[in-house]
Short mmCIF file of C-alpha atoms in Angstrom, two decimals:
data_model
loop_
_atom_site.label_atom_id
_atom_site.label_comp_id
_atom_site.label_asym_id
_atom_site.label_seq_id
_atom_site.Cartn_x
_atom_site.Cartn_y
_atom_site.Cartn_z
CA UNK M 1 25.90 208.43 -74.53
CA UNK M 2 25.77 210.67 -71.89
CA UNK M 3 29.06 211.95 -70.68
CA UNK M 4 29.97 213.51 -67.02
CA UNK M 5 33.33 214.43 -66.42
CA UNK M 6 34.89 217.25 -64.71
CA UNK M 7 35.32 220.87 -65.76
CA UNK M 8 38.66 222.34 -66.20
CA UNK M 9 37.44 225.03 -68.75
CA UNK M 10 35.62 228.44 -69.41
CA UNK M 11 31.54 228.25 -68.57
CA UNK M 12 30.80 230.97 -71.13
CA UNK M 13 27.96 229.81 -73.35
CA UNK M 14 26.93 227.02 -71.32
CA UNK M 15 23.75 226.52 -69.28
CA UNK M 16 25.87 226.13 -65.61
CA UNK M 17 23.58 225.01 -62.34
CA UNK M 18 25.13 225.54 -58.80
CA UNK M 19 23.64 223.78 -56.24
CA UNK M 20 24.39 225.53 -53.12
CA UNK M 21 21.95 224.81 -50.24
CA UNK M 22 20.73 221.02 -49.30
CA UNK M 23 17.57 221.93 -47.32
CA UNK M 24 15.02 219.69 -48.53
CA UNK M 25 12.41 222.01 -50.23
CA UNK M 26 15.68 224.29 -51.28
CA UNK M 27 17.11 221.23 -53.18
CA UNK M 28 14.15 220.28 -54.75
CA UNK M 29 12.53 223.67 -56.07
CA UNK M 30 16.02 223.71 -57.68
CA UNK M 31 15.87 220.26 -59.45
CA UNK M 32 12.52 221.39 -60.56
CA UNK M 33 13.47 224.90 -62.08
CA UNK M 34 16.27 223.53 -63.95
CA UNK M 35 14.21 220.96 -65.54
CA UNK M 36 11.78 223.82 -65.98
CA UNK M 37 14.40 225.92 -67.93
CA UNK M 38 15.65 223.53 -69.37
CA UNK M 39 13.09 222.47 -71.68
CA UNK M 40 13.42 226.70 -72.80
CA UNK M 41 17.10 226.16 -73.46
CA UNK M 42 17.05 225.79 -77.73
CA UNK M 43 20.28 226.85 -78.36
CA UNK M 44 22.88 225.69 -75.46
CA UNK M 45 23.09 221.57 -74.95
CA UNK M 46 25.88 221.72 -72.68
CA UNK M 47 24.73 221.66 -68.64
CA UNK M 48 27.44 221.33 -66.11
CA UNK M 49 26.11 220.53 -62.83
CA UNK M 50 28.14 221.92 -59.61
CA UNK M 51 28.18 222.08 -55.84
CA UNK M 52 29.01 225.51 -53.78
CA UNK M 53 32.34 224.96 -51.30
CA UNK M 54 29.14 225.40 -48.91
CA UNK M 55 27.91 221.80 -49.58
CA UNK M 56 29.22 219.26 -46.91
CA UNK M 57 29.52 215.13 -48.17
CA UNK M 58 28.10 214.18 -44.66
CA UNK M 59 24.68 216.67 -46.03
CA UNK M 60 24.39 214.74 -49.14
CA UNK M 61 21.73 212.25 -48.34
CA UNK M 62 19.33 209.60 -50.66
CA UNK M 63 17.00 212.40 -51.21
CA UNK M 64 19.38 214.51 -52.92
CA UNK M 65 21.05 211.39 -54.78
CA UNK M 66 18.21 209.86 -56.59
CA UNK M 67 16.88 213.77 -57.64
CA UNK M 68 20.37 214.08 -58.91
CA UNK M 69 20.02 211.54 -60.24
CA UNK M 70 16.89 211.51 -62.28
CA UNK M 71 17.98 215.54 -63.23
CA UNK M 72 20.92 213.79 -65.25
CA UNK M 73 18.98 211.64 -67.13
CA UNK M 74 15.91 213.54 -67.64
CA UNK M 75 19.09 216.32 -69.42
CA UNK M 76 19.90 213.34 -71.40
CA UNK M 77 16.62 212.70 -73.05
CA UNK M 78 16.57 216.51 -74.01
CA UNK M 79 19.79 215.81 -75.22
CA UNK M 80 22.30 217.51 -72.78
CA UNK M 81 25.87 216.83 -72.87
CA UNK M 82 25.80 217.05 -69.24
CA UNK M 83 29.03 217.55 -67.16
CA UNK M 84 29.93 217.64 -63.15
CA UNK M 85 31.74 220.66 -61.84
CA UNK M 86 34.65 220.45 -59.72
CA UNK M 87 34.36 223.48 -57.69
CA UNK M 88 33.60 221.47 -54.37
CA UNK M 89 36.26 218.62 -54.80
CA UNK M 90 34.77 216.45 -51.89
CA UNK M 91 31.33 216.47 -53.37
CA UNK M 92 32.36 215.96 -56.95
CA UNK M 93 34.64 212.67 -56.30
CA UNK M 94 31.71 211.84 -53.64
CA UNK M 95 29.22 211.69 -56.67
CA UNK M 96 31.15 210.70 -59.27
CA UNK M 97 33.62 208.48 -57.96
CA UNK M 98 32.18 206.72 -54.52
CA UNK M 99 29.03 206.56 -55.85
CA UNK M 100 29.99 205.62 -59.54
CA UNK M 101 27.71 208.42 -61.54
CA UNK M 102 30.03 207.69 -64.15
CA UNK M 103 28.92 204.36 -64.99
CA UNK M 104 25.50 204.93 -64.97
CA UNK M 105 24.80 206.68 -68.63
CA UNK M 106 27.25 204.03 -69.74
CA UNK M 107 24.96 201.13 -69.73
CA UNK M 108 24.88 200.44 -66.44
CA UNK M 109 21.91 200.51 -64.02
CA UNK M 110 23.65 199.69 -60.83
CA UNK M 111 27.61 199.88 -59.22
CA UNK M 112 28.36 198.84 -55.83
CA UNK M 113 29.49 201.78 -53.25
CA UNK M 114 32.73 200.98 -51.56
CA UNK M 115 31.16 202.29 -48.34
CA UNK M 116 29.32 199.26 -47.13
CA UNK M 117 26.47 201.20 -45.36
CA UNK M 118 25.21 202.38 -48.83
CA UNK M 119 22.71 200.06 -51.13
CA UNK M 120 24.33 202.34 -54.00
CA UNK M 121 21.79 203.82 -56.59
CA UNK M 122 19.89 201.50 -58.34
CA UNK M 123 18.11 202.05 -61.67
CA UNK M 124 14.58 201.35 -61.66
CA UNK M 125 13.46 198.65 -64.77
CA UNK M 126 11.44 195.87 -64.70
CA UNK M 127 13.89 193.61 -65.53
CA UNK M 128 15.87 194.15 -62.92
CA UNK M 129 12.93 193.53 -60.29
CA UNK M 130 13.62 189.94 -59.22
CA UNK M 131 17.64 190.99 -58.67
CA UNK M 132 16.92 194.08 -57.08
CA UNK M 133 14.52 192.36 -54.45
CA UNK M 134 17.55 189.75 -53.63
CA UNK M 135 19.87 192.87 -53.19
CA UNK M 136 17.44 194.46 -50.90
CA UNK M 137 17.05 191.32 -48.55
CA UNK M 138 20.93 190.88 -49.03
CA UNK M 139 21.48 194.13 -47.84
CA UNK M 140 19.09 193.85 -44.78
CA UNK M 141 21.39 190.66 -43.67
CA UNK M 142 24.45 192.13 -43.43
CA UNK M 143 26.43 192.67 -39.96
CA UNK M 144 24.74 196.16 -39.58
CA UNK M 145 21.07 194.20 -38.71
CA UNK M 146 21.70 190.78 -38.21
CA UNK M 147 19.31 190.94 -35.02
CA UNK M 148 16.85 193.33 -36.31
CA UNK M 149 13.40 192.19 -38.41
CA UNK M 150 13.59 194.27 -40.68
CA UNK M 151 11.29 192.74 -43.25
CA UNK M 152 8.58 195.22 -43.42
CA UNK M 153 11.11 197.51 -44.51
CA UNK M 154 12.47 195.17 -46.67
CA UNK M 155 8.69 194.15 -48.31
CA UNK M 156 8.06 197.95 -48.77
CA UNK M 157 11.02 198.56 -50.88
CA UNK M 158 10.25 195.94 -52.90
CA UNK M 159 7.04 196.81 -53.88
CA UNK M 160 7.48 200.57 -54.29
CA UNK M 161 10.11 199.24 -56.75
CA UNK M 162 7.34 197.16 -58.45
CA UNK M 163 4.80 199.93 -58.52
CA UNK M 164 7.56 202.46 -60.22
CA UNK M 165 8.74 199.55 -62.64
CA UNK M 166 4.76 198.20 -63.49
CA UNK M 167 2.94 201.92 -63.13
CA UNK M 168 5.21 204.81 -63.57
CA UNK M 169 5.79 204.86 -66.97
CA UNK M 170 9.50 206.26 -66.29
CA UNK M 171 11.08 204.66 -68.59
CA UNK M 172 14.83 204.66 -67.40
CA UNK M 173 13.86 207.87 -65.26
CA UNK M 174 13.67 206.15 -62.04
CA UNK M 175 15.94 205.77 -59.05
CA UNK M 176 16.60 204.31 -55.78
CA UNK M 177 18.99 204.42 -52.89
CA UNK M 178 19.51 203.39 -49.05
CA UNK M 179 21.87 204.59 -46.54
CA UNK M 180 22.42 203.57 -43.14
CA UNK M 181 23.53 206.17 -40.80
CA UNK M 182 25.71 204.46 -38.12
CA UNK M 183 26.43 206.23 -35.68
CA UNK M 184 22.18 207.12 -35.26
CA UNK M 185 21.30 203.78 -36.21
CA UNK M 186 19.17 205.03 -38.79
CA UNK M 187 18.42 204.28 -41.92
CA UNK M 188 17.50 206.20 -44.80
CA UNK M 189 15.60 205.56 -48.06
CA UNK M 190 14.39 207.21 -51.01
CA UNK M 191 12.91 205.91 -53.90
CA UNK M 192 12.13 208.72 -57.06
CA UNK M 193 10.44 208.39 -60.55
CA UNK M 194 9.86 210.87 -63.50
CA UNK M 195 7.20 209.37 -65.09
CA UNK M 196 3.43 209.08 -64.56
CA UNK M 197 3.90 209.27 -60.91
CA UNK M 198 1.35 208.43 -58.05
CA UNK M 199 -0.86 211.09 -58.47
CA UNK M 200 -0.96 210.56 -62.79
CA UNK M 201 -1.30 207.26 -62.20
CA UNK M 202 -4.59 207.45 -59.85
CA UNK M 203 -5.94 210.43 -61.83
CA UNK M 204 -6.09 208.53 -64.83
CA UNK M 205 -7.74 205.48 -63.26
CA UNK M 206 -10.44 207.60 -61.93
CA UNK M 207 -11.23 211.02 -63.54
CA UNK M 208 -13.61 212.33 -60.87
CA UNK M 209 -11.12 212.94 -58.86
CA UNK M 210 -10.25 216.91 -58.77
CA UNK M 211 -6.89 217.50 -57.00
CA UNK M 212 -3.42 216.02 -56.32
CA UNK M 213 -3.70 216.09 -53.04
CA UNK M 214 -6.95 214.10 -53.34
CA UNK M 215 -5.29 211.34 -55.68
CA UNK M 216 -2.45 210.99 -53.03
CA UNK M 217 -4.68 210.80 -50.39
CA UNK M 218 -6.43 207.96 -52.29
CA UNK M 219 -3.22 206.12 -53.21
CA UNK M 220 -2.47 205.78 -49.52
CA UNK M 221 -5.91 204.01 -48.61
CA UNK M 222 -5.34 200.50 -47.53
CA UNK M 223 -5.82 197.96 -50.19
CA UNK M 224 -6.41 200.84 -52.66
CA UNK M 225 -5.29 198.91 -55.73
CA UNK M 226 -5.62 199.74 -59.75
CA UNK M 227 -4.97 195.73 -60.25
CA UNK M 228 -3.36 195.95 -63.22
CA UNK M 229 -0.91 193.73 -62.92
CA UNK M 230 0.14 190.87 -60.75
CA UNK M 231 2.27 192.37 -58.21
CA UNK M 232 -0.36 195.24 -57.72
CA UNK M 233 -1.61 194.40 -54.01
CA UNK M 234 -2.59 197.67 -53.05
CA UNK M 235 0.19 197.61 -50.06
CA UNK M 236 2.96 199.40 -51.46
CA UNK M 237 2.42 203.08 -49.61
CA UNK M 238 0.82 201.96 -46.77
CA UNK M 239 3.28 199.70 -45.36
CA UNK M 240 5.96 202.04 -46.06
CA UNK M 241 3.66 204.61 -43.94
CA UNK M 242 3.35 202.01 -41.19
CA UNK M 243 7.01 200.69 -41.46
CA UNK M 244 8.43 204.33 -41.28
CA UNK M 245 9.13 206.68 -38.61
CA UNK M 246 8.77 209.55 -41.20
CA UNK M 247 8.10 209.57 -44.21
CA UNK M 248 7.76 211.99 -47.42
CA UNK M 249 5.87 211.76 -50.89
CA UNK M 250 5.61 213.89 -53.35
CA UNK M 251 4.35 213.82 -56.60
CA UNK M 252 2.69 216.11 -58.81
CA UNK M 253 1.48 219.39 -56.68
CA UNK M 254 0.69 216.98 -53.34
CA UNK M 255 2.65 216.25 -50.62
CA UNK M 256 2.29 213.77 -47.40
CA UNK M 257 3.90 213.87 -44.23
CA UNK M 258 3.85 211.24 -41.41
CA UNK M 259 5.34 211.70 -38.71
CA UNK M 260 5.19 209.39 -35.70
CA UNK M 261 1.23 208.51 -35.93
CA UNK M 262 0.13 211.70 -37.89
CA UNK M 263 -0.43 212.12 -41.76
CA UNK M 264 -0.58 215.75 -43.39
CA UNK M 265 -1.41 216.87 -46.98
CA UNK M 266 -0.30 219.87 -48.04
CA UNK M 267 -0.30 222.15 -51.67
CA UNK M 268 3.21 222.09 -52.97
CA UNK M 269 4.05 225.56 -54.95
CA UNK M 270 5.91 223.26 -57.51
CA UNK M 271 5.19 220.37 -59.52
CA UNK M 272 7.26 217.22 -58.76
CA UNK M 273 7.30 215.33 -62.13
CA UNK M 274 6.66 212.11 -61.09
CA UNK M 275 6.92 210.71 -57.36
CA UNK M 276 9.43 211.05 -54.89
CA UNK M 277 9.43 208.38 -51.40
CA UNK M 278 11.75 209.67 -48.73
CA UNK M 279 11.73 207.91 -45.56
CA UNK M 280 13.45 207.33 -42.02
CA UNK M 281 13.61 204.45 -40.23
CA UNK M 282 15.35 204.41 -36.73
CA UNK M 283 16.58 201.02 -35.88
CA UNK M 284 17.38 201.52 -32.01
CA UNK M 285 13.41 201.37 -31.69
CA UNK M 286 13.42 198.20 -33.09
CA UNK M 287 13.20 194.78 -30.16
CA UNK M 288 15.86 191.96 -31.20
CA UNK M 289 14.54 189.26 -33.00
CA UNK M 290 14.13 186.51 -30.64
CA UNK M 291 15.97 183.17 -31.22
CA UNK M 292 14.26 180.18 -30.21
CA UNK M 293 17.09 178.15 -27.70
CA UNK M 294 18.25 174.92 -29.82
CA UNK M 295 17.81 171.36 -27.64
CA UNK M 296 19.04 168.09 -28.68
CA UNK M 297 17.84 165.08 -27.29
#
């Protein structure tokens, strides 16, 4: 089993990764180049993972969770003895305490955060699907959007969770997590994999297309579908485009951004291994549901 716990001793000989700077593309090229290196590493197993005094709790958002996330376990598989740093004592009990990280490489796919504006990370498997989707539309209940329809959001979830579970090919390499921001009424998702991904998924359904970018751009079609199983509607991505006030996916070298009604591709100068959903959604745009006035007669 995997084992995370924090550092009280010397670093010397081990493979040690600061993170130091949560800007987006920042984070990311960093999750990539230690997974990068890391397949190099033949004679070190031991990886401690650690966040500069720089790194604010309140700057730690989904995207940098489920990445986190899927960097632990994808150090397992290689066989890692992987271990959290203490150097930023807010971050550290944030991650491995709030959020549970300790429970996770302990045969656990999901733990519930004590902060009640956090769907806590949630390990992507199959059989999990049918629980998950109750926790989603549980979640989407509570106090925080009792008056708000918020069942697109809710139906996209759900079925970016079936596409990971029925096309990614992940194995246990896939995460998820939502966070509500309060006071911004916003919400925040993102959804990651390290498996086939979107683009390796529509590449190898049809090899004439040439480019990432291209196979993303195809995944995003409405109705584009590789029907291979039953919960395959070809809906997924596009009503998490629609539902979404911005939105971010990368996989492979491709990468989409919508924002408000525009889409952009662009090249990515890394290689995401797999896919990775981020979205926004801000809820004071959203009209009340309306409640039809009871009569009795």
């Amino acid at each position: 089993n995997l084992r995370i716990w924090y550092i009280f001793c010397n670093f010397a000989g081990r493979m040690v990764i600061n993170f130091d700077d949560t800007n987006k593309k920042v984070w990311l090229h960093k999750i990539v180049e230690v997974a990068n290196d890391s397949r190099n590493n033949n004679i070190d197993r031991v990886a401690i993972l650690d966040f500069a005094e720089s790194i604010k709790k309140s700057n730690v958002l989904p995207i940098h969770i489920v990445t986190y996330a899927c960097l632990i376990q994808y150090l397992k598989d290689l066989g890692f003895d992987v271990q959290q740093g203490k150097t930023n004592i807010e971050v550290a009990d944030y991650i491995y305490h709030e959020l549970g990280f300790k429970y996770y490489w302990k045969g656990t796919n999901h733990i519930e955060s004590t902060d009640t504006s956090i769907l806590n990370l949630w390990r992507v498997i199959r059989e999990e699907a049918d629980l998950y989707t109750k926790r989603v539309e549980a979640y989407f209940k509570n106090n925080y959007f009792k008056n708000k329809d918020l069942s697109p959001v809710s139906i996209s979830m759900v079925e970016a969770f079936y596409n990971i579970s029925d096309h990614a090919k992940a194995g246990e390499n896939a995460f998820s997590l939502i966070m509500y921001n309060r006071p911004r009424k916003e919400l925040k998702v993102a959804i990651s994999d390290w498996g086939k991904g979107i683009v390796g998924t529509v590449r190898e359904y049809d090899h004439s297309i040439q480019s990432d970018i291209e196979a993303l751009e195809r995944a995003i079609q409405d109705d584009f579908t590789i029907s291979s199983t039953t919960h395959n509607k070809g809906k997924g991505l596009s009503n998490i485009l629609s539902c979404s006030d911005v939105v971010r996916i990368f996989s492979g070298n491709a990468l989409l951004v919508k924002d408000e009604n525009q889409r952009k591709f662009y090249e990515l100068d890394f290689y995401y291994p797999g896919t990775l959903i981020y979205f926004d959604k801000n809820l004071n745009v959203l009209e009340d549901i309306d409640y039809l006035e009871e009569f009795n007669w």
